[in-house]
CSV table of C-alpha atoms in Angstrom, one decimal:
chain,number,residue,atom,x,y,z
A,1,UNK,CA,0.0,0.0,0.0
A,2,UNK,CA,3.0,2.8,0.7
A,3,UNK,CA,4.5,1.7,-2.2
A,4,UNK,CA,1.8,2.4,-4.2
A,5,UNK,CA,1.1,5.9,-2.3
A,6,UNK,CA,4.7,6.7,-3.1
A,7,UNK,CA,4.2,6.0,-6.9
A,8,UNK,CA,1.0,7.7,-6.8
A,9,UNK,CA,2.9,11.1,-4.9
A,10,UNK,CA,6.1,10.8,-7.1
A,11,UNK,CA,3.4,11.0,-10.1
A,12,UNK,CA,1.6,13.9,-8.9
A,13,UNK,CA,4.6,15.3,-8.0
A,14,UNK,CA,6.2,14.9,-11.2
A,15,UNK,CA,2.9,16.2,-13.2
A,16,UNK,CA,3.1,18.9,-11.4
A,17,UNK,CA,6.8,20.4,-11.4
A,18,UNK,CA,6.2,19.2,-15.4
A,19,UNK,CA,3.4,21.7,-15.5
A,20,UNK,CA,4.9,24.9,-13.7
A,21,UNK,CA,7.9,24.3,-16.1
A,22,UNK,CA,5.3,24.8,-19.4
A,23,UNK,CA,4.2,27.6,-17.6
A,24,UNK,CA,7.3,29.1,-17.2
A,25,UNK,CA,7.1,29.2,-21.2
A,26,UNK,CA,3.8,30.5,-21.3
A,27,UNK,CA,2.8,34.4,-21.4
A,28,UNK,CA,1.1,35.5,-17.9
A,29,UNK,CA,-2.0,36.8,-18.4
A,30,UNK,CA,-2.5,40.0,-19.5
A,31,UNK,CA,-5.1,41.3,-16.1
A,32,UNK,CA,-8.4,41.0,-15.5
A,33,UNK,CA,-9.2,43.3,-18.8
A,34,UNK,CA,-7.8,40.6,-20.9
A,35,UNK,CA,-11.6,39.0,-21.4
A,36,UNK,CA,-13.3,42.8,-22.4
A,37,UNK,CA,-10.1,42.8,-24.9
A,38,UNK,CA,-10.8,39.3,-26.3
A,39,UNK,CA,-14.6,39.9,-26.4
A,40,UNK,CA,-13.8,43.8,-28.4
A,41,UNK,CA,-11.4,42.2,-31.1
A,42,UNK,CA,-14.2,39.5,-31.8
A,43,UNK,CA,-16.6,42.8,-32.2
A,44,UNK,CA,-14.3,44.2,-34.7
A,45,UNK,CA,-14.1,41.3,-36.4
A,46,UNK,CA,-17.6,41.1,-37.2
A,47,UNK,CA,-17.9,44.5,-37.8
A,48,UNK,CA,-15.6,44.5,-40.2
A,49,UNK,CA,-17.5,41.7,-42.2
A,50,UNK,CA,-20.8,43.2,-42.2
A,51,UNK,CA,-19.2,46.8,-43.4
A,52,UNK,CA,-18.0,44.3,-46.4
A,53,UNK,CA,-21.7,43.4,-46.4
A,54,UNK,CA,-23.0,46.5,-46.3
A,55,UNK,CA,-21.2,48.0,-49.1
A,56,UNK,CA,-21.8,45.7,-51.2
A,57,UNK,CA,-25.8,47.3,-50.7
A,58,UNK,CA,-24.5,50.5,-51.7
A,59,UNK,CA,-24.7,51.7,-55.0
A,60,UNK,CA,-24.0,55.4,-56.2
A,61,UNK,CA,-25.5,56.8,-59.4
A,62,UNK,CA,-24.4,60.3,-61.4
A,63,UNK,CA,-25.9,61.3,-64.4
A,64,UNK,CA,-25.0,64.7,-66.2
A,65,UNK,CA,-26.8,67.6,-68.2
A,66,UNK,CA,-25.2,69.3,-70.9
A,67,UNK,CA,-25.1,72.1,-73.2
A,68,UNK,CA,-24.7,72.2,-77.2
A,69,UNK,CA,-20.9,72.5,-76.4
A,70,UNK,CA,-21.3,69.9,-73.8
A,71,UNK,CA,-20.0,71.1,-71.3
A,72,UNK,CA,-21.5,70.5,-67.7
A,73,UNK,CA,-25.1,72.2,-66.2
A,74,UNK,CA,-25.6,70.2,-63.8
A,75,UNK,CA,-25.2,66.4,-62.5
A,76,UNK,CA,-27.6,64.3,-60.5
A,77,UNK,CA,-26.3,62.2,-57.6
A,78,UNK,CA,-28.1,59.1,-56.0
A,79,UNK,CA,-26.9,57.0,-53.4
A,80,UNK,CA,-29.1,54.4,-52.7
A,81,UNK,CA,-29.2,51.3,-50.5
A,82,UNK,CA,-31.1,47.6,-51.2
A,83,UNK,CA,-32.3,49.3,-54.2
A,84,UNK,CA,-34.1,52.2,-52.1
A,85,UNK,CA,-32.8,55.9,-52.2
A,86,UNK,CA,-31.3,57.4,-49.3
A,87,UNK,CA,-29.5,60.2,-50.2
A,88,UNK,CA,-29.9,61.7,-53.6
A,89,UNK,CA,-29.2,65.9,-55.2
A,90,UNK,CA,-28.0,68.2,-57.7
A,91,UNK,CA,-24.8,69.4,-58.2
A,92,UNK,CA,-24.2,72.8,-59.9
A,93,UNK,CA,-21.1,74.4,-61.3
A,94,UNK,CA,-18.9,76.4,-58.1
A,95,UNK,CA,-20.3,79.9,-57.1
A,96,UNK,CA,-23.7,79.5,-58.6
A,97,UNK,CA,-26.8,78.8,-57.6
A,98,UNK,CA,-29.6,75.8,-59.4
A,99,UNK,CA,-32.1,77.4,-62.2
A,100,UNK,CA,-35.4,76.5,-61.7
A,101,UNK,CA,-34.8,74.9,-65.0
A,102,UNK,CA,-32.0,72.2,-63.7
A,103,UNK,CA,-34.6,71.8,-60.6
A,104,UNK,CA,-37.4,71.0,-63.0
A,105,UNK,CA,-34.9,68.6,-64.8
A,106,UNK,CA,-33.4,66.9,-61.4
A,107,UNK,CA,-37.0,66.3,-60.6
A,108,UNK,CA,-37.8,64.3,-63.8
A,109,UNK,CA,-34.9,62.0,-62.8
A,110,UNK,CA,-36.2,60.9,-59.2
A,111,UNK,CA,-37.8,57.8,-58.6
A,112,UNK,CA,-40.9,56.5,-56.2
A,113,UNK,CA,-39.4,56.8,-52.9
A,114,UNK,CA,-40.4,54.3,-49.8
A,115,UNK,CA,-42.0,56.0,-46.9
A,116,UNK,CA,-39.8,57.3,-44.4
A,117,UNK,CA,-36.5,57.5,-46.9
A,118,UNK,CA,-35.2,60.8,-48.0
A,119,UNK,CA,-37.7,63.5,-49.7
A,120,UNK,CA,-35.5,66.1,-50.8
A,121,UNK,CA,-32.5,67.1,-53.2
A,122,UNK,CA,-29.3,68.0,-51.8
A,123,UNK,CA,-27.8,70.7,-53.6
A,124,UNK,CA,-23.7,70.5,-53.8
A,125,UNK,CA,-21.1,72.4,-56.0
A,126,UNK,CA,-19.2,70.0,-58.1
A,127,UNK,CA,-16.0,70.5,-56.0
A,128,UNK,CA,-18.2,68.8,-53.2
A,129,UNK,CA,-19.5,66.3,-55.6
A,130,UNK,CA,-16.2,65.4,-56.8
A,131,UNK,CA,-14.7,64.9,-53.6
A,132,UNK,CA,-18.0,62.6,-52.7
A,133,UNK,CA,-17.5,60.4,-55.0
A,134,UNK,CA,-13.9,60.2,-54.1
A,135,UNK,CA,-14.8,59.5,-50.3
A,136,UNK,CA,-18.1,57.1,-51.5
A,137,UNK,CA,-16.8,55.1,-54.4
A,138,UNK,CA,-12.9,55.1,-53.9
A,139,UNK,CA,-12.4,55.0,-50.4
A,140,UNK,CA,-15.2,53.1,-49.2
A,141,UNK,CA,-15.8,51.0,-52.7
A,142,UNK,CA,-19.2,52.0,-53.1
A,143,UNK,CA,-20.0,50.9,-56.9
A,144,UNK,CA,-20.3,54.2,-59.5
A,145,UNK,CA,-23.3,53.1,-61.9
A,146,UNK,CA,-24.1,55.7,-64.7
A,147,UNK,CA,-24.1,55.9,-68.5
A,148,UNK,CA,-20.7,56.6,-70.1
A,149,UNK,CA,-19.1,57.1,-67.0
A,150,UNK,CA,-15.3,58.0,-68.3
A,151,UNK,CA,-17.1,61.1,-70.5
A,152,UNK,CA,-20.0,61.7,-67.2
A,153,UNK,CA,-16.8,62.5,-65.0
A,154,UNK,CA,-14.2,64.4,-67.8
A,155,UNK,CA,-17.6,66.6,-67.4
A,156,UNK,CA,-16.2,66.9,-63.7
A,157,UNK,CA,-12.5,67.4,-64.6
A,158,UNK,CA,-10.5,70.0,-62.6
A,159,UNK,CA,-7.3,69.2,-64.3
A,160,UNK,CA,-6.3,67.1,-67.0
A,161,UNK,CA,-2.5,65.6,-68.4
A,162,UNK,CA,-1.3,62.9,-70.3
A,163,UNK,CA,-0.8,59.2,-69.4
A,164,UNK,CA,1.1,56.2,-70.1
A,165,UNK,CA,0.3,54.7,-73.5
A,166,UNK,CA,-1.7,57.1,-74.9
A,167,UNK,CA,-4.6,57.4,-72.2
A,168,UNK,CA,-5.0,61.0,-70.5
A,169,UNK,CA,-5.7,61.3,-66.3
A,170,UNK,CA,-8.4,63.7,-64.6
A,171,UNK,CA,-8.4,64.9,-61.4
A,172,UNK,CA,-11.5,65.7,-60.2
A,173,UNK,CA,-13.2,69.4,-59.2
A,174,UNK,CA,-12.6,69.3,-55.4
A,175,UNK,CA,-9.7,66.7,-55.6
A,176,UNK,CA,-6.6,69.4,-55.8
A,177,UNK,CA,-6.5,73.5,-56.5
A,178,UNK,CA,-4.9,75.8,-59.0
A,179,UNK,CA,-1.1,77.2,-57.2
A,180,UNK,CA,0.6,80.1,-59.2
A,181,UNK,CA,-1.8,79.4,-62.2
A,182,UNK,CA,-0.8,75.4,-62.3
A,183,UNK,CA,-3.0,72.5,-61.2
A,184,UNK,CA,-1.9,71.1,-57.6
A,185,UNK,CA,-3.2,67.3,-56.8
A,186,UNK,CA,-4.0,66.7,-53.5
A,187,UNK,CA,-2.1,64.0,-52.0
A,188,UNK,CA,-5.2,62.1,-50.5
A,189,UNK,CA,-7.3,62.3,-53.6
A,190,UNK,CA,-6.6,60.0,-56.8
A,191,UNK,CA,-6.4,60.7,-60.5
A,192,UNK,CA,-8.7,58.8,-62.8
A,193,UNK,CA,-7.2,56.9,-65.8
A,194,UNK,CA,-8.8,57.1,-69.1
A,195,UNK,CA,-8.4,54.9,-72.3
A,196,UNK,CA,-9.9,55.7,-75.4
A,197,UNK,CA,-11.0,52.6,-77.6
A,198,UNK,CA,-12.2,54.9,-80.8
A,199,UNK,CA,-14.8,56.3,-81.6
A,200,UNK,CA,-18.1,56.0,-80.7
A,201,UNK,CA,-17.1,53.4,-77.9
A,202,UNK,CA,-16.9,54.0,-74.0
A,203,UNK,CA,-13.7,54.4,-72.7
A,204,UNK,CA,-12.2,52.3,-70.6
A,205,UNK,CA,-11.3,53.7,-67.0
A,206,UNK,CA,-9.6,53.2,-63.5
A,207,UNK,CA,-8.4,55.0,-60.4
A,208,UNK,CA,-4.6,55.6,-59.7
A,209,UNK,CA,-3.1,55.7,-56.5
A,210,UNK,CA,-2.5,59.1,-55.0
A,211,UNK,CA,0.9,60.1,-53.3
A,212,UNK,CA,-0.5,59.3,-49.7
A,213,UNK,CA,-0.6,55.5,-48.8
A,214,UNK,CA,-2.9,55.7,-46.2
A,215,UNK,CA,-5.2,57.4,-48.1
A,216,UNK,CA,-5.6,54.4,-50.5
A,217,UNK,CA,-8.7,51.3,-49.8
A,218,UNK,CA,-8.1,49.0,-47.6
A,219,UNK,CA,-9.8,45.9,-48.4
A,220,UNK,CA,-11.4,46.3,-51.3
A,221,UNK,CA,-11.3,47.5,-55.3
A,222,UNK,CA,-13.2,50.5,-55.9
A,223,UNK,CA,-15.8,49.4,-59.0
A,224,UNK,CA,-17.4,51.1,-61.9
A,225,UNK,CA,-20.5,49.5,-63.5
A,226,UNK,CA,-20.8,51.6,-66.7
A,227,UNK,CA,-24.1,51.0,-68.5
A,228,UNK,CA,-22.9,52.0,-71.9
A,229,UNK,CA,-20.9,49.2,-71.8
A,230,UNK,CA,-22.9,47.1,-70.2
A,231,UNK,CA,-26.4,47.5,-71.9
A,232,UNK,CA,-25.1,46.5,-75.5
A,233,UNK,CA,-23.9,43.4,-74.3
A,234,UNK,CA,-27.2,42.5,-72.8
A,235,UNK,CA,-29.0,42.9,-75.9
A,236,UNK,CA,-26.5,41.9,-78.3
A,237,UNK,CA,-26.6,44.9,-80.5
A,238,UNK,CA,-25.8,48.7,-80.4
A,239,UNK,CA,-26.8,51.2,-77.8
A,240,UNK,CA,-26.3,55.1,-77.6
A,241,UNK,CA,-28.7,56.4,-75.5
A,242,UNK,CA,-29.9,55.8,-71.9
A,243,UNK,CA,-33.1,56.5,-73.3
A,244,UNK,CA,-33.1,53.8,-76.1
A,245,UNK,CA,-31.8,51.2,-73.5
A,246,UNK,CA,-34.9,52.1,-71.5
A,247,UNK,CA,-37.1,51.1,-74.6
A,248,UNK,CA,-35.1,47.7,-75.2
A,249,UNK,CA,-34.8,46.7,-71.5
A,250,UNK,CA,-38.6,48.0,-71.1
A,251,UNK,CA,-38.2,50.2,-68.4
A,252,UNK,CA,-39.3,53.8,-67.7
A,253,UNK,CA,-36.9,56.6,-68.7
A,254,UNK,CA,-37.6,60.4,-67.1
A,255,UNK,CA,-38.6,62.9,-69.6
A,256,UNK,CA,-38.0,66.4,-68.8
């Protein structure tokens, strides 16, 4: 029976000097904050998914109005979520107030809104509107949807040079200022790319990196969904007008 006791101690004994030399190799723990920590980087976590999520609901829509030299009047802006708008204006050139004919014209382009969403038009200048859709659609990868995008946002331009291989890059209104009569970029703000492919077809077009890294995405790859380019290949033939998609794809199309 002592024997056995012995054996029994010398085990314990042994299990236990066996463990307090692991822990000698293991980190002490943190303090008694060490569970709100665990529970707030598990929080983040899943924050951080469902902001994936949730842009991926987001969508933001621009569509310009011209003159006979077409040059820009006035844009209209939507950003909507699930399909319903919350958040939707008129942008008008810097230091000038809407027309009651570009009102009349932003309100042919609203849709039927769900109760309790937004009821009225924001009215921005296009320096605020291009650095919106630099903060909505670069930064935070909200989709840009609109018709001919690359030509909608030249409409927008504050600057433009030359690029590698033939394509030009714009800056947008908003996204640097004009030092000693030349055009300053911002450092936070990117250039757009823009590649011709001939006439009569959409450009092709991308964002470049400004000078400031932590100003670039993080996580994601800003998107452009550009109906002119995606209409014709959903009905197999050619499209030049919004308007004449709407007829194909049978939808409504505002008329002023």
């Amino acid at each position: 029976m002592r024997s056995k006791r012995r054996l029994r101690r010398s085990w314990r004994e042994r299990l236990v000097a066996k463990s307090i030399r692991l822990r000698a190799h293991v980190e002490a723990p943190a303090s008694e904050d060490a569970g709100p920590k665990v529970a707030t980087l598990t929080t983040k976590r899943s924050l951080a998914h469902r902001a994936a999520h949730f842009v991926a609901r987001r969508s933001f829509f621009l569509h310009v109005v011209v003159d006979e030299l077409d040059r820009a009047v006035a844009f209209f802006f939507r950003e909507a979520f699930d399909g319903w708008t919350r958040r939707e204006g008129i942008a008008v050139p810097d230091g000038t107030n809407p027309t009651s004919e570009v009102l009349a014209w932003a309100a042919t382009q609203r849709q039927d809104l769900r109760p309790g969403f937004v009821t009225y038009l924001d009215v921005l200048t296009f320096s605020e509107l291009g650095l919106l859709i630099v903060k909505r659609c670069y930064r935070h990868g909200v989709p840009l949807i609109g018709w001919d995008i690359p030509w909608q946002l030249c409409r927008l331009a504050g600057h433009v040079g030359r690029s590698v291989g033939g394509a030009f890059s714009v800056a947008l209104m908003g996204t640097g200022k004009v030092v000693d009569g030349k055009w300053r970029d911002s450092d936070y703000c990117p250039r757009l790319r823009v590649t011709t492919r001939g006439s009569g077809s959409p450009a092709f077009i991308r964002w470049l990196a400004p000078r400031d890294e932590a100003a670039m995405p993080k996580g994601h790859r800003p998107r452009f969904v550009d109906l002119g380019n995606l209409v014709p290949s959903v009905v197999g033939g050619a499209v030049e007008t919004p308007a004449q998609a709407a007829v194909l794809l049978g939808t409504d199309w505002p008329t002023p």
